[in-house]
Coordinates of C-alpha atoms in Angstrom, one line a residue:
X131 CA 26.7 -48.0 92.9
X132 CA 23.2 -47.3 94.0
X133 CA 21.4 -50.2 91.8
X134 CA 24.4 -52.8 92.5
X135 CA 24.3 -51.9 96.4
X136 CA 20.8 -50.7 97.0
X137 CA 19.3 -52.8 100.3
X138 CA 17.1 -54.7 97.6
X139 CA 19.8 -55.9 95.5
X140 CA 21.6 -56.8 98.6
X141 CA 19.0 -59.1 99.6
X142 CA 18.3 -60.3 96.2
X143 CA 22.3 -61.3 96.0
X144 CA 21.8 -63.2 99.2
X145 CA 18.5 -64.8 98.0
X146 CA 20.2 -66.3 95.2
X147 CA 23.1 -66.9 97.3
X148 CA 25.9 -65.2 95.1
X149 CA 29.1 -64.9 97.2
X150 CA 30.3 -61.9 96.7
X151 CA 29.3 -58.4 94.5
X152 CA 32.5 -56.3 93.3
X153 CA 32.6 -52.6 91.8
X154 CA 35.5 -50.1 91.2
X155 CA 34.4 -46.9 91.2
X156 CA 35.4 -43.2 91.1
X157 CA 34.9 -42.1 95.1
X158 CA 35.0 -38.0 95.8
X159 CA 37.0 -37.0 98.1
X160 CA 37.3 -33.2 98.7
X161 CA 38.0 -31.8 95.3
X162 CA 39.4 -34.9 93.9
X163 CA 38.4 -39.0 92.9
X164 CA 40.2 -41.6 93.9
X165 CA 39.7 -45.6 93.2
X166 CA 37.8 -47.3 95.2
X167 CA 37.0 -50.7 95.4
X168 CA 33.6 -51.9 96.9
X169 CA 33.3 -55.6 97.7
X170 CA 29.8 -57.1 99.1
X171 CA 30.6 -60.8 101.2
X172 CA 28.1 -63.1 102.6
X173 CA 28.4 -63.6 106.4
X174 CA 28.4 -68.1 106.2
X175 CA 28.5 -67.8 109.9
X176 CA 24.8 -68.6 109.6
X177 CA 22.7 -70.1 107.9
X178 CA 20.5 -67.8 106.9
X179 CA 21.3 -64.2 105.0
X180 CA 21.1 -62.0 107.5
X181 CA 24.0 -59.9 107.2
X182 CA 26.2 -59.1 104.8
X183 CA 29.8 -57.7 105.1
X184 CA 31.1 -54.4 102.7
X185 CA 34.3 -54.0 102.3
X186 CA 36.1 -50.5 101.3
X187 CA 39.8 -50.8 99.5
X188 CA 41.7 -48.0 98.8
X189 CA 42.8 -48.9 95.0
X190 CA 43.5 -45.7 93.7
X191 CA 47.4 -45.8 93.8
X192 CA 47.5 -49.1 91.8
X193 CA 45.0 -48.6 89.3
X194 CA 46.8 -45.2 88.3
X195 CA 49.9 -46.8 87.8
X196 CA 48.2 -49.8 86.1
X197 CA 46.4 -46.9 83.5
X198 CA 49.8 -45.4 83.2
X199 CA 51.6 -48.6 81.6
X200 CA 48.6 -49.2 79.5
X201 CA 49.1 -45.7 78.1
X202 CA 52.6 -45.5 77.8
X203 CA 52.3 -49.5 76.1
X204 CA 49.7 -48.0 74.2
X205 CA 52.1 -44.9 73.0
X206 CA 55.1 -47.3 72.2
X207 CA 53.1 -50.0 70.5
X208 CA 52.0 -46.3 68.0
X209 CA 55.9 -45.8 68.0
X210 CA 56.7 -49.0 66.6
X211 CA 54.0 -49.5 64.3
X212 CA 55.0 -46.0 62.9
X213 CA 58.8 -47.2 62.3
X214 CA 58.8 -50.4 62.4
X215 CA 56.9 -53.7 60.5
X216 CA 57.8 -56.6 62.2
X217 CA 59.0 -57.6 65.8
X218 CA 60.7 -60.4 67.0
X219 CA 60.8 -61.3 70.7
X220 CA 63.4 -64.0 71.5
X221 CA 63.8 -66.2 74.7
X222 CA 66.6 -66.5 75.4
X223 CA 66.5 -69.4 77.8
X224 CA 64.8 -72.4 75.2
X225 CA 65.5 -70.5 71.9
X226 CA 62.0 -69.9 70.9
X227 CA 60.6 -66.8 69.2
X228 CA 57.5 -64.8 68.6
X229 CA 57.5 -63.0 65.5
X230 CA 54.5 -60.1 65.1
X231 CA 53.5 -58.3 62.0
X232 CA 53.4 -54.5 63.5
X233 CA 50.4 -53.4 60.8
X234 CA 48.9 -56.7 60.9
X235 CA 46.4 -56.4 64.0
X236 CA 46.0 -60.5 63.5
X237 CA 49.0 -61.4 63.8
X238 CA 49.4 -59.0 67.3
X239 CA 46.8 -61.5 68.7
X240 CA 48.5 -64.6 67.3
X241 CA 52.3 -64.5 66.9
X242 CA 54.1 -66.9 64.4
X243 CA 55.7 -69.2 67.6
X244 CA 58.7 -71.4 66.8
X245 CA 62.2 -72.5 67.3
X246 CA 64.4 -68.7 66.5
X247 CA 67.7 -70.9 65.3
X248 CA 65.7 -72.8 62.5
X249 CA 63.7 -69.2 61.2
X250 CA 67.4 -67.8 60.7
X251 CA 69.2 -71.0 59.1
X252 CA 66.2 -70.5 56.7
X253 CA 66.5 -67.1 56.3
X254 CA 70.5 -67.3 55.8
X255 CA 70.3 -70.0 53.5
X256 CA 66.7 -69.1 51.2
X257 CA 66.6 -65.1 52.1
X258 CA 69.7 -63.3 52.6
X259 CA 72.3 -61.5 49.8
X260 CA 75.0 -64.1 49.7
X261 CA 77.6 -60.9 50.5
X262 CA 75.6 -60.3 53.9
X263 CA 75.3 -63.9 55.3
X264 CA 78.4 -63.4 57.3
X265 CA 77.2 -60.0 59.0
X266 CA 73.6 -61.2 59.3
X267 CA 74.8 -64.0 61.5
X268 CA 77.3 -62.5 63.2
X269 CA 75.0 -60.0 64.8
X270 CA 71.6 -62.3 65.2
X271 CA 73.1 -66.0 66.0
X272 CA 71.5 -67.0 68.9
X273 CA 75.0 -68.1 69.9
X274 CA 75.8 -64.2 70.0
X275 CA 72.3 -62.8 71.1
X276 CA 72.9 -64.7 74.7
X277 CA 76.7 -63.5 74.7
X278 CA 75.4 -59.8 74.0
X279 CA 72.7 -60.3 76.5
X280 CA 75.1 -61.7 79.2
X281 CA 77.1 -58.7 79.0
X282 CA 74.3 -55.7 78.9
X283 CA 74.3 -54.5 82.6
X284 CA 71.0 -51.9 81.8
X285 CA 70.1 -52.0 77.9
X286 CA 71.9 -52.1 74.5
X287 CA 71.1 -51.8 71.0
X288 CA 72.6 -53.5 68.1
X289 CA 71.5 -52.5 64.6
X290 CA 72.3 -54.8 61.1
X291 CA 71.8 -53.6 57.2
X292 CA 71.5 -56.5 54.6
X293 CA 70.5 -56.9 51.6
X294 CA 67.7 -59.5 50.1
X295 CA 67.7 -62.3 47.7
X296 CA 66.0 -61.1 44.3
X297 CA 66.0 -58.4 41.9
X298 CA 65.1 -55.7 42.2
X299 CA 67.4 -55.6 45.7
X300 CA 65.9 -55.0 48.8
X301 CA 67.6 -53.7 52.3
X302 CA 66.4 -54.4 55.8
X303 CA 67.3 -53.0 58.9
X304 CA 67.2 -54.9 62.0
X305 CA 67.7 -53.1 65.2
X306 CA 68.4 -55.4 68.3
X307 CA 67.5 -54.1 71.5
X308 CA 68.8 -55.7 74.7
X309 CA 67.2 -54.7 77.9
X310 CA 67.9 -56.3 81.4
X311 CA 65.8 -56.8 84.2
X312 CA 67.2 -58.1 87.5
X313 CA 68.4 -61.2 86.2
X314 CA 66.6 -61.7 82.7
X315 CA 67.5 -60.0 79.9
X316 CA 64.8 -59.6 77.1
X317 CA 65.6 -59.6 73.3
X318 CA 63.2 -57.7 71.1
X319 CA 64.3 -57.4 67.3
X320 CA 62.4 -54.7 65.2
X321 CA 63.2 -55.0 61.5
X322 CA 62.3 -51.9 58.8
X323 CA 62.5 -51.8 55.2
X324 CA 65.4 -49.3 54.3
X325 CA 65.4 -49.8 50.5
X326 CA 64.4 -46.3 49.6
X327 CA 66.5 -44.8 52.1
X328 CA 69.3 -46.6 50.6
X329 CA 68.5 -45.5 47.3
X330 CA 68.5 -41.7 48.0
X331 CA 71.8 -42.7 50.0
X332 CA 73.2 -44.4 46.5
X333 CA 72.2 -40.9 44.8
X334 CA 73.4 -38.9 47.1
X335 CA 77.0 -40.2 47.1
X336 CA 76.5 -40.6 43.1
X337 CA 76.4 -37.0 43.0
X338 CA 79.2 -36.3 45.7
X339 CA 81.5 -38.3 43.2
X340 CA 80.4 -36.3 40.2
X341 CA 80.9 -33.5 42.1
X342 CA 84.0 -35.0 42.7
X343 CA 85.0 -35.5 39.4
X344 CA 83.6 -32.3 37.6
X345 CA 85.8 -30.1 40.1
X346 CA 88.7 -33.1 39.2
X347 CA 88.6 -31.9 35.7
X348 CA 87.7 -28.2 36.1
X349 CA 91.5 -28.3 37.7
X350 CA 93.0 -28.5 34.6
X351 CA 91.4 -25.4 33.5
X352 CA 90.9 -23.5 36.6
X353 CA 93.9 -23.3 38.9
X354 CA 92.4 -22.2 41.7
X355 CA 88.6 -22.5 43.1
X356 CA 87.0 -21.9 46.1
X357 CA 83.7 -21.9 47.5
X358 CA 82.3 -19.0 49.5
X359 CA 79.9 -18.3 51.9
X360 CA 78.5 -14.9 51.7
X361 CA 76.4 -14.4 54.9
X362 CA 79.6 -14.9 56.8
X363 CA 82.4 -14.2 54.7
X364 CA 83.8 -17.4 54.5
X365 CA 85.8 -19.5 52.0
X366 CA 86.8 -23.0 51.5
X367 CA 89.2 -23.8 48.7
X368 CA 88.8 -27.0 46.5
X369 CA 92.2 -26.3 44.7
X370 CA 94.5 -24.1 44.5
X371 CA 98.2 -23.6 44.0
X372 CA 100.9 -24.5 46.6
X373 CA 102.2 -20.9 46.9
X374 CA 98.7 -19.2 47.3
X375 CA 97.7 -21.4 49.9
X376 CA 102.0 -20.7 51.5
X377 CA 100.6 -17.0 51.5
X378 CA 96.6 -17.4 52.5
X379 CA 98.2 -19.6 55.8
X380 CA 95.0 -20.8 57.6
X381 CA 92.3 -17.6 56.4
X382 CA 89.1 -18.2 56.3
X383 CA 87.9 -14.9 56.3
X384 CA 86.9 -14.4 52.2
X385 CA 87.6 -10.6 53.0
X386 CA 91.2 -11.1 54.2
X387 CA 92.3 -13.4 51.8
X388 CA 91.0 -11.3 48.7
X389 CA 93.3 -8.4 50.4
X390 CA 96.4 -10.6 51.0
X391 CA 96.3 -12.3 47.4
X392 CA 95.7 -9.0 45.6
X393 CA 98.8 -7.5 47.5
X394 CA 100.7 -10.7 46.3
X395 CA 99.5 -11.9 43.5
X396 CA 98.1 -8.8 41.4
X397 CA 99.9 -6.6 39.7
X398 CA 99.7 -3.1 41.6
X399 CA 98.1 -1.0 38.4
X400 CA 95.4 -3.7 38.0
X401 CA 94.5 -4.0 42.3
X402 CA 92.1 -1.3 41.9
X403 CA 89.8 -2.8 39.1
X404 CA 90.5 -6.5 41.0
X405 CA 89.4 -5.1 44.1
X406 CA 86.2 -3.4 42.8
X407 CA 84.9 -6.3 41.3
X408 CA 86.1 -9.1 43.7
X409 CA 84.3 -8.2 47.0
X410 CA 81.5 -9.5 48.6
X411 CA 79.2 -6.1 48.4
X412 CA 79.8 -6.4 44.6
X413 CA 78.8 -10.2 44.4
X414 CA 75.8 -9.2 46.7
X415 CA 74.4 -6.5 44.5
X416 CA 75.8 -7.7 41.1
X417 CA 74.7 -11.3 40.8
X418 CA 71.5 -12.7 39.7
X419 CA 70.2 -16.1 38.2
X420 CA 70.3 -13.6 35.2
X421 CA 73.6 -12.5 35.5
X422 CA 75.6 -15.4 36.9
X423 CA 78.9 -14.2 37.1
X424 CA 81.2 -10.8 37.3
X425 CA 84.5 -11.3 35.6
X426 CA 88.2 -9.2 35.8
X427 CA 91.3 -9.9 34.2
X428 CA 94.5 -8.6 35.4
X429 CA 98.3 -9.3 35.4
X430 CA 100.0 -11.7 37.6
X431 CA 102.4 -9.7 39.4
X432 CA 106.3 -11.3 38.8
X433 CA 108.7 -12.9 41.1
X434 CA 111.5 -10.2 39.3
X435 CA 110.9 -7.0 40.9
X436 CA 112.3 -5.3 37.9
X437 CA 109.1 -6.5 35.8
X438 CA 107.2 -3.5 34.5
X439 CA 104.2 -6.3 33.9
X440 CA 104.6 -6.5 30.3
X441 CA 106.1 -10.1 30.4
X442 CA 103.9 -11.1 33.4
X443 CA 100.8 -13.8 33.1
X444 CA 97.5 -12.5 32.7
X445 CA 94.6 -14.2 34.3
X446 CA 91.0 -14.2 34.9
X447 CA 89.4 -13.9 38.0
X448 CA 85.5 -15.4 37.6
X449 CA 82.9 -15.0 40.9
X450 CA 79.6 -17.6 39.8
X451 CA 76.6 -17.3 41.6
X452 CA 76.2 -21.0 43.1
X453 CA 73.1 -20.3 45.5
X454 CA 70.7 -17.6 46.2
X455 CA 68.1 -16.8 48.8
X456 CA 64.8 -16.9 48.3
X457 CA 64.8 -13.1 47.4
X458 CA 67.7 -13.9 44.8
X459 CA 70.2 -12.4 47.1
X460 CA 73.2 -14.4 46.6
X461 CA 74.2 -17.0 49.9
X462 CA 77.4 -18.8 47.8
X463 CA 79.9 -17.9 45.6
X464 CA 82.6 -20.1 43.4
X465 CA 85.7 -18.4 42.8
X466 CA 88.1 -19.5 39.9
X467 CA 90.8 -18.5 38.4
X468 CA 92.1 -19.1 35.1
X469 CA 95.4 -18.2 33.0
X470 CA 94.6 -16.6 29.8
X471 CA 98.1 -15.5 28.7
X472 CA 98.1 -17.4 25.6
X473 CA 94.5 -16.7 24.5
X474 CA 95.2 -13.3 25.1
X475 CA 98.6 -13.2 23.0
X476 CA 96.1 -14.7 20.2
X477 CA 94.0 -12.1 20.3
X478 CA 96.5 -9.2 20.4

């Protein structure tokens, strides 16, 4: 401030007859700075320089707000680069585009400029899996990007999943963000390449199915399995038969539904052993990754109340550790049952 307004530079600005010296600055006032801006004028009233006129604005209001935007552009444009590779801002009004590479720092300077409608008919006809053209230009025809826009009252998103031409495939996202303001409504399309989250989403339901279908043929064998959570003495059931689940009703409590089915299902001379074994203390301190499972075969108790048990089924009850804490303490359980009546008759 000193060196540019000094009463030698002053005079030196006049002698070489500059109009006008400007400088923001920082100006204390009590305990905090606020913008300033100084402005020096020449007084052309005469002809010589004998006076000049300083000016005093109060900027500090609007160059706050002005460093605001530039940080908060600043944080989105580090938000987008981090999600997204490539923007496209469409105008709406004479169909023309400006597409940016995100990571190319280039192309931020120098957008690719050009009609939007041609970029797409070549990208639906040259680019795009021939299953997807239909949903590609469904959601980003310029035909429906100005329909969309006409009906956002604030902002709206829009987001499309297609595939690319080639082998190995490739899926990109494009999310479509419509935001209005008074009476313009700005288009901004940020595309992502989802291929590997696709992939993990392809394994994941992969192994859902073959869940699926190992529990499918584990019916035949087991006829009745359910899955238990320990911490809070839960239980879903993946199969079972229609007159356990009459009796269970709507339990979820593992606890419960151990007590009901015993007093239903198991003969009364066995319910002691069934009940010592089948419990969740038991599966708590009895299982291990190195010993998986806690077994206990009883008989089925009989519809005829006459039935002493001797021509009653016998089956096996089977608790299998499924997952265990990180200090082996068991967290789920599967619970199956089996009939073993005929293997057993073998055996006797």
């Amino acid at each position: 401030f000193e060196q540019k307004f000094s009463l030698e530079s002053l005079r030196k600005s006049c002698e070489a007859e500059d109009e006008r010296l400007e400088l923001l600055c920082q100006w204390k006032s009590g305990k905090a700075y606020r913008y300033i801006s100084v402005t020096a004028h020449r007084n052309h009233r005469t002809d010589e320089c004998g006076h000049i006129i300083l000016a005093f604005q109060d900027m500090d209001e609007r160059i706050r707000r002005e460093l605001f935007h530039s940080q908060r552009d600043m944080q989105m444009a580090a938000i987008l680069k981090s999600r997204y590779s490539k923007m496209n801002t469409v105008h709406l009004d004479s169909g023309q585009c400006e597409l940016f590479c995100l990571h190319d720092e280039n192309e931020l300077a120098n957008p690719l400029i050009g009609d939007y409608d041609y970029y797409m008919h070549q990208a639906l006809y040259n680019h795009i899996y021939p299953d997807d053209v239909i949903k590609y230009s469904n959601a980003l025809s310029l035909e429906h990007l100005r329909k969309k826009a006409a009906e956002t009252e604030s902002c709206s998103e829009e987001i499309c999943q297609y595939r690319m031409k080639g082998e190995p495939v490739h899926w990109i996202e494009q999310h479509i963000i419509y935001n209005r303001r008074d009476d313009k409504v700005s288009v901004n399309i940020l595309g992502q390449d989802i291929t590997a989250k696709k992939q993990q989403e392809e394994a994941q339901l992969q192994a859902l199915q073959d869940r699926s279908y190992i529990i499918g043929s584990l019916s035949s064998l087991f006829f009745s399995t359910y899955y238990i959570d320990l911490a809070n003495d839960t239980f879903r059931a993946v199969s079972q038969l229609g007159k356990v689940e009459d009796v269970l009703g709507s339990a979820v409590n593992c606890t419960t539904a151990l007590r009901v089915y015993a007093e239903n299902f198991v003969h009364p001379d066995d319910r002691a052993e069934y009940f010592e074994v089948m419990n969740i203390a038991n599966w708590r301190r009895s299982l291990r990754w190195w010993n998986p499972y806690v077994a206990v075969t009883y008989r089925k108790l009989s519809d005829d109340p006459q039935d002493d048990g001797r021509s009653g089924r016998w089956i096996r009850a089977t608790a299998v550790l499924a997952q265990a804490g990180e200090d082996d303490i068991p967290k789920t359980v599967v619970y199956v049952a089996q009939d073993v009546t005929e293997s057993r008759e073998k055996q006797m």
